[in-house]
Amino acid sequence: MNNMTSRERWLSALRCEPIDRLPFWPKLDSAYVPYQAEPFRSMSIDELHRWIGSDQHVGVHSCIKTIRKKTAIRNSRTNGTMTTTYETPIGTLTAVNKFDEVSHSWHPIEFPIKRREDIKIMGLIFSDATDEFDPAQLEQSISIKSKVGEDAITATGIGTSPLMDWLQHLAGIENGHYMLNDYRDAVESLFDEMHKTLCRRSEIIADKSPADIIYSIENTSTTLISPNMYRRYCHKHLMDYAKIITSYDKFHILHQCGHLKKLLPDIAELPSTGIEAFTSPPVGNTTMKDGRDAFSVKCLIGGTNAYLWTRSEGEIINQIRHDLDELPHHRGIVLTSGGVMPPLCKPETIKNVAEFIGNYATK
């Protein structure tokens, strides 16, 4: 059953409408292809997706440029190390990230905010920034969207809400929690500046970007924050972004890849279209049934986990079949690998699972 294009299939799933078959997007990245045997090792990611028969998901630009008058953010790379300096009239902060060859990703080894005084410096970085529409990026995004046509859904992002950005990128998890507790007023003032920036970005992107989907890249998990912290900070911020984006009739998707079960009632209150990287146990802690019980009309993009994809083909198919059979209906479901596809899973396995998903009888 292939009566729809991949983009039509995605759009119908996002709207929780009937579909010809379940969309399937295995999340292949630069860490996947180099570990495969030939001929797959010589394929581009796009070629591999086409061989598998994926319903692709392609990124486009945000169509935003940032103007600064008093501050600057500079990046330099040397031998797999990226150093970022945040320069202001009242001080300079430094962040360092290291490139991991195995995962082909950057990991923080030094956060820019280390002491109370740094909070004020970072506040100036945000208050001095003015985001403006960038016509050049729009032109590039239109070109990308035209090239992929109906073969893929397109997406862009506004960034990360203040609390999650604070913990993941600015202060680190341990120090971030201590500082939020010890210097709450100062940190919350910084959050206010960060929130203003994201509201402005949401307006511009929702109005100008040709992307089908607009993401908040959250990585939310109750392994990092408590439900009370989510309610106090993330929920109100995400509510504002979701209201802005959906007011332009755009899809707002939450990238939330961690443990979410205790947050589902709060997430249900958001006008967001759905959750991406909705991850099943044991990596996450929510099944598709948990998600459908919590949200009658939100799209669930995920439904599996990296550990499952390291198992045998039969085990993967049996688990997916079990989880799909539990659902009252299959509208608003896009099956993915949850997080990125582990290289241990061979392309042949992914293709066979894709064929099973394509032939699964939806209701």
Short mmCIF file of C-alpha atoms in Angstrom, two decimals:
data_model
loop_
_atom_site.label_atom_id
_atom_site.label_comp_id
_atom_site.label_asym_id
_atom_site.label_seq_id
_atom_site.Cartn_x
_atom_site.Cartn_y
_atom_site.Cartn_z
CA MET A 1 0.00 0.00 0.00
CA ASN A 2 1.72 3.12 -1.23
CA ASN A 3 -1.06 5.48 -2.25
CA MET A 4 0.58 8.46 -0.52
CA THR A 5 3.93 10.14 -0.95
CA SER A 6 6.24 10.11 2.07
CA ARG A 7 5.45 13.75 2.76
CA GLU A 8 1.70 13.16 2.52
CA ARG A 9 2.05 10.19 4.85
CA TRP A 10 3.96 12.29 7.40
CA LEU A 11 1.46 15.15 7.19
CA SER A 12 -1.50 12.82 7.69
CA ALA A 13 0.21 11.24 10.71
CA LEU A 14 0.94 14.68 12.20
CA ARG A 15 -2.75 15.55 11.83
CA CYS A 16 -3.81 12.16 13.25
CA GLU A 17 -5.64 11.42 10.01
CA PRO A 18 -5.99 8.04 8.22
CA ILE A 19 -2.92 6.88 6.29
CA ASP A 20 -2.22 4.28 3.59
CA ARG A 21 0.47 2.67 5.79
CA LEU A 22 2.51 3.55 8.86
CA PRO A 23 5.36 5.99 8.16
CA PHE A 24 8.80 4.66 9.07
CA TRP A 25 11.90 6.81 9.62
CA PRO A 26 15.08 5.01 10.76
CA LYS A 27 17.29 7.80 12.09
CA LEU A 28 20.59 7.29 10.27
CA ASP A 29 23.44 9.69 10.95
CA SER A 30 27.13 10.05 10.16
CA ALA A 31 28.00 7.53 12.89
CA TYR A 32 26.02 4.76 11.16
CA VAL A 33 27.32 4.39 7.60
CA PRO A 34 31.10 4.02 8.28
CA TYR A 35 30.53 0.85 10.33
CA GLN A 36 28.55 -1.00 7.65
CA ALA A 37 29.83 -3.50 5.11
CA GLU A 38 29.95 -2.67 1.42
CA PRO A 39 28.09 -1.61 -0.60
CA PHE A 40 26.40 0.32 2.22
CA ARG A 41 29.61 1.90 3.52
CA SER A 42 30.02 3.71 0.20
CA MET A 43 26.43 4.96 0.13
CA SER A 44 25.30 8.40 1.18
CA ILE A 45 22.69 8.54 3.94
CA ASP A 46 20.12 9.59 1.34
CA GLU A 47 20.98 6.61 -0.87
CA LEU A 48 20.69 4.26 2.10
CA HIS A 49 17.28 5.69 3.02
CA ARG A 50 16.09 5.12 -0.54
CA TRP A 51 17.34 1.52 -0.48
CA ILE A 52 15.51 0.88 2.79
CA GLY A 53 12.34 2.65 1.64
CA SER A 54 12.31 5.19 4.50
CA ASP A 55 9.86 8.03 4.92
CA GLN A 56 12.58 10.63 5.14
CA HIS A 57 12.92 13.67 7.38
CA VAL A 58 15.17 16.49 6.11
CA GLY A 59 16.38 19.62 7.88
CA VAL A 60 16.23 23.15 6.46
CA HIS A 61 17.59 26.46 7.77
CA SER A 62 15.93 28.48 10.51
CA CYS A 63 15.93 31.63 8.31
CA ILE A 64 17.36 33.67 11.19
CA LYS A 65 20.51 35.74 11.64
CA THR A 66 21.62 37.19 14.98
CA ILE A 67 22.80 40.79 15.27
CA ARG A 68 25.08 41.83 18.17
CA LYS A 69 26.31 45.27 19.18
CA LYS A 70 28.36 44.78 22.37
CA THR A 71 29.06 41.04 22.51
CA ALA A 72 30.44 38.24 20.34
CA ILE A 73 30.41 34.44 20.23
CA ARG A 74 33.47 32.92 18.56
CA ASN A 75 34.28 29.30 17.73
CA SER A 76 37.63 27.70 16.99
CA ARG A 77 38.51 24.06 16.26
CA THR A 78 41.83 22.30 16.76
CA ASN A 79 42.50 18.55 16.67
CA GLY A 80 38.98 17.48 17.53
CA THR A 81 38.45 20.18 20.16
CA MET A 82 35.99 23.06 19.69
CA THR A 83 36.39 26.10 21.91
CA THR A 84 33.59 28.66 22.16
CA THR A 85 34.24 32.06 23.73
CA TYR A 86 31.44 34.38 24.86
CA GLU A 87 32.88 37.91 24.83
CA THR A 88 31.18 40.80 26.66
CA PRO A 89 32.27 44.18 28.13
CA ILE A 90 32.04 42.69 31.64
CA GLY A 91 33.89 39.42 31.04
CA THR A 92 34.53 36.43 28.78
CA LEU A 93 33.29 32.87 29.23
CA THR A 94 34.73 29.71 27.66
CA ALA A 95 33.13 26.41 26.70
CA VAL A 96 35.02 23.40 25.35
CA ASN A 97 33.61 20.43 23.43
CA LYS A 98 35.45 17.31 22.34
CA PHE A 99 34.65 15.30 19.21
CA ASP A 100 34.05 11.59 19.79
CA GLU A 101 35.09 9.56 16.75
CA VAL A 102 32.97 6.51 17.58
CA SER A 103 29.66 8.37 17.89
CA HIS A 104 30.65 11.18 15.46
CA SER A 105 29.35 13.74 17.95
CA TRP A 106 30.53 16.60 20.16
CA HIS A 107 30.50 16.29 23.95
CA PRO A 108 31.01 19.08 26.50
CA ILE A 109 34.09 18.84 28.68
CA GLU A 110 33.94 22.43 30.00
CA PHE A 111 30.79 24.52 30.50
CA PRO A 112 30.86 28.31 30.17
CA ILE A 113 29.07 29.08 33.45
CA LYS A 114 31.13 28.02 36.46
CA ARG A 115 30.41 30.65 39.16
CA ARG A 116 27.78 33.18 40.13
CA GLU A 117 29.44 36.06 38.25
CA ASP A 118 29.23 34.10 35.00
CA ILE A 119 25.42 34.14 35.11
CA LYS A 120 25.37 37.91 34.61
CA ILE A 121 27.88 37.66 31.75
CA MET A 122 25.74 35.08 29.96
CA GLY A 123 22.67 37.25 30.55
CA LEU A 124 24.36 40.01 28.55
CA ILE A 125 25.06 37.54 25.73
CA PHE A 126 21.31 36.93 25.41
CA SER A 127 20.07 40.48 26.04
CA ASP A 128 22.45 41.90 23.42
CA ALA A 129 21.29 39.48 20.72
CA THR A 130 18.65 40.53 18.20
CA ASP A 131 17.35 37.84 15.85
CA GLU A 132 16.28 38.97 12.40
CA PHE A 133 14.86 37.29 9.33
CA ASP A 134 17.57 36.14 6.89
CA PRO A 135 16.37 36.11 3.24
CA ALA A 136 19.47 34.19 2.12
CA GLN A 137 18.63 31.28 4.42
CA LEU A 138 15.04 31.35 3.18
CA GLU A 139 16.26 31.02 -0.40
CA GLN A 140 18.48 28.07 0.56
CA SER A 141 15.63 26.41 2.48
CA ILE A 142 13.23 26.77 -0.44
CA SER A 143 15.86 25.16 -2.67
CA ILE A 144 16.28 22.20 -0.27
CA LYS A 145 12.51 21.74 0.01
CA SER A 146 12.11 21.88 -3.75
CA LYS A 147 14.85 19.28 -4.20
CA VAL A 148 13.34 16.74 -1.78
CA GLY A 149 9.82 17.39 -3.07
CA GLU A 150 7.34 14.80 -1.87
CA ASP A 151 10.05 12.33 -0.83
CA ALA A 152 10.45 13.78 2.68
CA ILE A 153 9.03 16.00 5.40
CA THR A 154 11.12 19.08 6.19
CA ALA A 155 11.97 20.45 9.62
CA THR A 156 13.81 23.18 11.49
CA GLY A 157 14.14 24.20 15.15
CA ILE A 158 13.85 27.21 17.44
CA GLY A 159 16.38 25.95 20.00
CA THR A 160 16.08 24.64 23.56
CA SER A 161 13.97 26.02 26.40
CA PRO A 162 15.91 27.82 29.19
CA LEU A 163 16.09 25.12 31.88
CA MET A 164 17.14 22.35 29.50
CA ASP A 165 19.62 24.64 27.73
CA TRP A 166 21.03 25.68 31.13
CA LEU A 167 21.64 22.07 32.21
CA GLN A 168 22.83 20.66 28.89
CA HIS A 169 24.95 23.48 27.48
CA LEU A 170 25.55 26.37 29.87
CA ALA A 171 26.18 25.13 33.42
CA GLY A 172 26.08 21.33 33.27
CA ILE A 173 23.75 19.03 35.16
CA GLU A 174 25.39 18.93 38.59
CA ASN A 175 26.60 22.53 38.77
CA GLY A 176 23.42 23.73 37.08
CA HIS A 177 21.20 22.24 39.77
CA TYR A 178 23.39 23.63 42.57
CA MET A 179 23.42 27.11 41.09
CA LEU A 180 19.70 27.13 40.41
CA ASN A 181 19.16 26.27 44.06
CA ASP A 182 21.76 28.68 45.49
CA TYR A 183 21.30 31.64 43.10
CA ARG A 184 17.72 31.17 41.99
CA ASP A 185 16.92 34.84 41.31
CA ALA A 186 20.00 35.33 39.14
CA VAL A 187 19.40 32.14 37.16
CA GLU A 188 15.72 32.92 36.66
CA SER A 189 16.64 36.38 35.37
CA LEU A 190 18.89 34.66 32.82
CA PHE A 191 16.00 32.34 31.93
CA ASP A 192 13.83 35.39 31.27
CA GLU A 193 16.34 36.71 28.73
CA MET A 194 16.66 33.31 27.09
CA HIS A 195 12.89 33.00 26.88
CA LYS A 196 12.51 36.38 25.17
CA THR A 197 15.01 35.23 22.54
CA LEU A 198 13.13 32.01 21.86
CA CYS A 199 9.76 33.75 21.63
CA ARG A 200 11.21 36.12 19.02
CA ARG A 201 12.72 33.18 17.11
CA SER A 202 9.42 31.32 17.23
CA GLU A 203 7.65 34.28 15.63
CA ILE A 204 10.17 34.66 12.81
CA ILE A 205 10.52 30.95 12.04
CA ALA A 206 6.79 30.26 12.14
CA ASP A 207 6.16 33.21 9.83
CA LYS A 208 9.03 32.80 7.37
CA SER A 209 10.43 29.26 7.30
CA PRO A 210 9.10 26.85 4.64
CA ALA A 211 9.72 23.89 7.00
CA ASP A 212 6.76 21.60 7.61
CA ILE A 213 7.79 20.97 11.23
CA ILE A 214 9.23 23.35 13.83
CA TYR A 215 11.03 21.68 16.74
CA SER A 216 11.81 22.55 20.31
CA ILE A 217 14.97 20.48 20.89
CA GLU A 218 14.47 19.58 24.54
CA ASN A 219 15.91 16.13 25.31
CA THR A 220 13.53 16.18 28.30
CA SER A 221 13.90 13.42 30.88
CA THR A 222 13.06 12.96 34.54
CA THR A 223 16.57 11.52 34.87
CA LEU A 224 17.76 15.15 34.48
CA ILE A 225 14.96 17.19 36.06
CA SER A 226 12.07 16.49 38.41
CA PRO A 227 8.40 16.74 37.38
CA ASN A 228 8.11 19.82 39.61
CA MET A 229 10.99 21.49 37.80
CA TYR A 230 9.37 20.69 34.47
CA ARG A 231 6.12 22.30 35.63
CA ARG A 232 7.86 25.36 37.09
CA TYR A 233 10.04 26.15 34.08
CA CYS A 234 9.73 24.04 30.91
CA HIS A 235 5.95 23.81 30.79
CA LYS A 236 5.24 27.56 30.79
CA HIS A 237 8.04 28.29 28.33
CA LEU A 238 7.01 25.55 25.91
CA MET A 239 3.40 26.71 26.18
CA ASP A 240 4.44 30.12 24.86
CA TYR A 241 6.46 28.69 21.94
CA ALA A 242 3.71 26.23 21.04
CA LYS A 243 1.04 28.95 21.06
CA ILE A 244 3.13 31.19 18.81
CA ILE A 245 4.00 28.44 16.32
CA THR A 246 0.54 26.88 16.11
CA SER A 247 -1.02 30.35 15.67
CA TYR A 248 0.68 30.31 12.25
CA ASP A 249 -0.87 26.88 11.51
CA LYS A 250 2.55 25.24 11.76
CA PHE A 251 3.37 21.93 13.45
CA HIS A 252 5.21 22.34 16.76
CA ILE A 253 7.02 19.14 17.76
CA LEU A 254 8.77 18.48 21.07
CA HIS A 255 12.01 16.51 20.79
CA GLN A 256 11.82 14.71 24.15
CA CYS A 257 13.93 11.56 24.12
CA GLY A 258 14.19 10.61 27.79
CA HIS A 259 12.01 9.32 30.63
CA LEU A 260 8.64 11.06 30.20
CA LYS A 261 6.04 8.93 31.93
CA LYS A 262 5.53 11.23 34.93
CA LEU A 263 5.36 14.25 32.62
CA LEU A 264 2.70 13.00 30.19
CA PRO A 265 -0.26 14.77 31.89
CA ASP A 266 1.62 18.09 31.74
CA ILE A 267 2.72 17.57 28.13
CA ALA A 268 -0.89 16.81 27.22
CA GLU A 269 -1.81 20.41 28.13
CA LEU A 270 0.49 21.87 25.46
CA PRO A 271 -0.97 22.69 22.03
CA SER A 272 2.09 21.06 20.45
CA THR A 273 1.47 18.64 17.60
CA GLY A 274 3.42 15.76 19.11
CA ILE A 275 6.58 14.27 20.58
CA GLU A 276 9.58 13.10 18.57
CA ALA A 277 12.06 10.49 19.85
CA PHE A 278 9.26 9.03 21.97
CA THR A 279 11.35 6.18 23.37
CA SER A 280 10.21 2.83 24.72
CA PRO A 281 11.79 0.87 27.62
CA PRO A 282 14.47 0.12 28.62
CA VAL A 283 16.07 3.27 27.15
CA GLY A 284 12.98 5.44 27.69
CA ASN A 285 10.06 4.57 29.96
CA THR A 286 7.00 5.14 27.76
CA THR A 287 5.31 2.73 25.36
CA MET A 288 3.14 3.84 22.46
CA LYS A 289 0.13 2.78 24.52
CA ASP A 290 1.26 5.09 27.35
CA GLY A 291 1.41 7.92 24.85
CA ARG A 292 -1.94 7.19 23.26
CA ASP A 293 -3.59 6.84 26.68
CA ALA A 294 -2.20 10.28 27.61
CA PHE A 295 -2.92 12.09 24.33
CA SER A 296 -5.85 11.38 22.08
CA VAL A 297 -4.67 13.65 19.25
CA LYS A 298 -0.89 14.14 19.57
CA CYS A 299 1.42 12.47 17.08
CA LEU A 300 3.89 9.97 18.55
CA ILE A 301 7.13 9.86 16.55
CA GLY A 302 9.32 7.01 17.82
CA GLY A 303 7.95 3.94 19.58
CA THR A 304 11.15 1.88 19.76
CA ASN A 305 14.60 2.21 21.34
CA ALA A 306 18.26 1.71 20.48
CA TYR A 307 18.59 -1.48 22.52
CA LEU A 308 15.72 -3.14 20.63
CA TRP A 309 17.49 -2.48 17.32
CA THR A 310 20.52 -4.48 18.51
CA ARG A 311 18.34 -7.60 18.86
CA SER A 312 17.46 -10.11 16.15
CA GLU A 313 15.16 -9.19 13.30
CA GLY A 314 12.45 -11.47 14.69
CA GLU A 315 12.63 -9.88 18.14
CA ILE A 316 12.40 -6.37 16.67
CA ILE A 317 9.36 -7.25 14.56
CA ASN A 318 7.60 -9.11 17.37
CA GLN A 319 8.03 -6.20 19.79
CA ILE A 320 6.80 -3.64 17.26
CA ARG A 321 3.82 -5.87 16.40
CA HIS A 322 2.97 -6.26 20.09
CA ASP A 323 3.17 -2.51 20.74
CA LEU A 324 1.07 -1.66 17.68
CA ASP A 325 -1.54 -4.31 18.48
CA GLU A 326 -2.09 -2.67 21.88
CA LEU A 327 -3.26 0.60 20.32
CA PRO A 328 -6.92 1.49 19.78
CA HIS A 329 -6.01 2.92 16.35
CA HIS A 330 -2.92 3.83 14.36
CA ARG A 331 -3.59 7.43 13.47
CA GLY A 332 -0.90 9.81 14.71
CA ILE A 333 1.95 7.26 14.70
CA VAL A 334 5.33 7.57 12.96
CA LEU A 335 7.63 4.67 13.77
CA THR A 336 11.31 5.54 14.14
CA SER A 337 14.37 4.14 15.85
CA GLY A 338 13.64 6.47 18.78
CA GLY A 339 17.12 7.92 19.03
CA VAL A 340 19.68 7.42 16.27
CA MET A 341 19.94 3.94 14.79
CA PRO A 342 22.76 1.92 16.43
CA PRO A 343 25.41 0.81 13.91
CA LEU A 344 25.07 -2.77 15.24
CA CYS A 345 21.78 -3.01 13.35
CA LYS A 346 22.51 -4.01 9.77
CA PRO A 347 20.84 -2.26 6.82
CA GLU A 348 19.30 -5.56 5.72
CA THR A 349 17.57 -5.84 9.10
CA ILE A 350 16.23 -2.29 8.87
CA LYS A 351 14.90 -2.95 5.36
CA ASN A 352 13.13 -6.15 6.43
CA VAL A 353 11.57 -4.40 9.43
CA ALA A 354 10.51 -1.58 7.11
CA GLU A 355 8.74 -4.11 4.90
CA PHE A 356 6.92 -5.52 7.95
CA ILE A 357 5.84 -2.03 8.99
CA GLY A 358 4.71 -1.24 5.46
CA ASN A 359 2.52 -4.35 5.40
CA TYR A 360 1.14 -4.01 8.93
CA ALA A 361 -2.65 -3.74 8.83
CA THR A 362 -3.54 -0.41 10.42
CA LYS A 363 -6.88 0.42 12.03
#
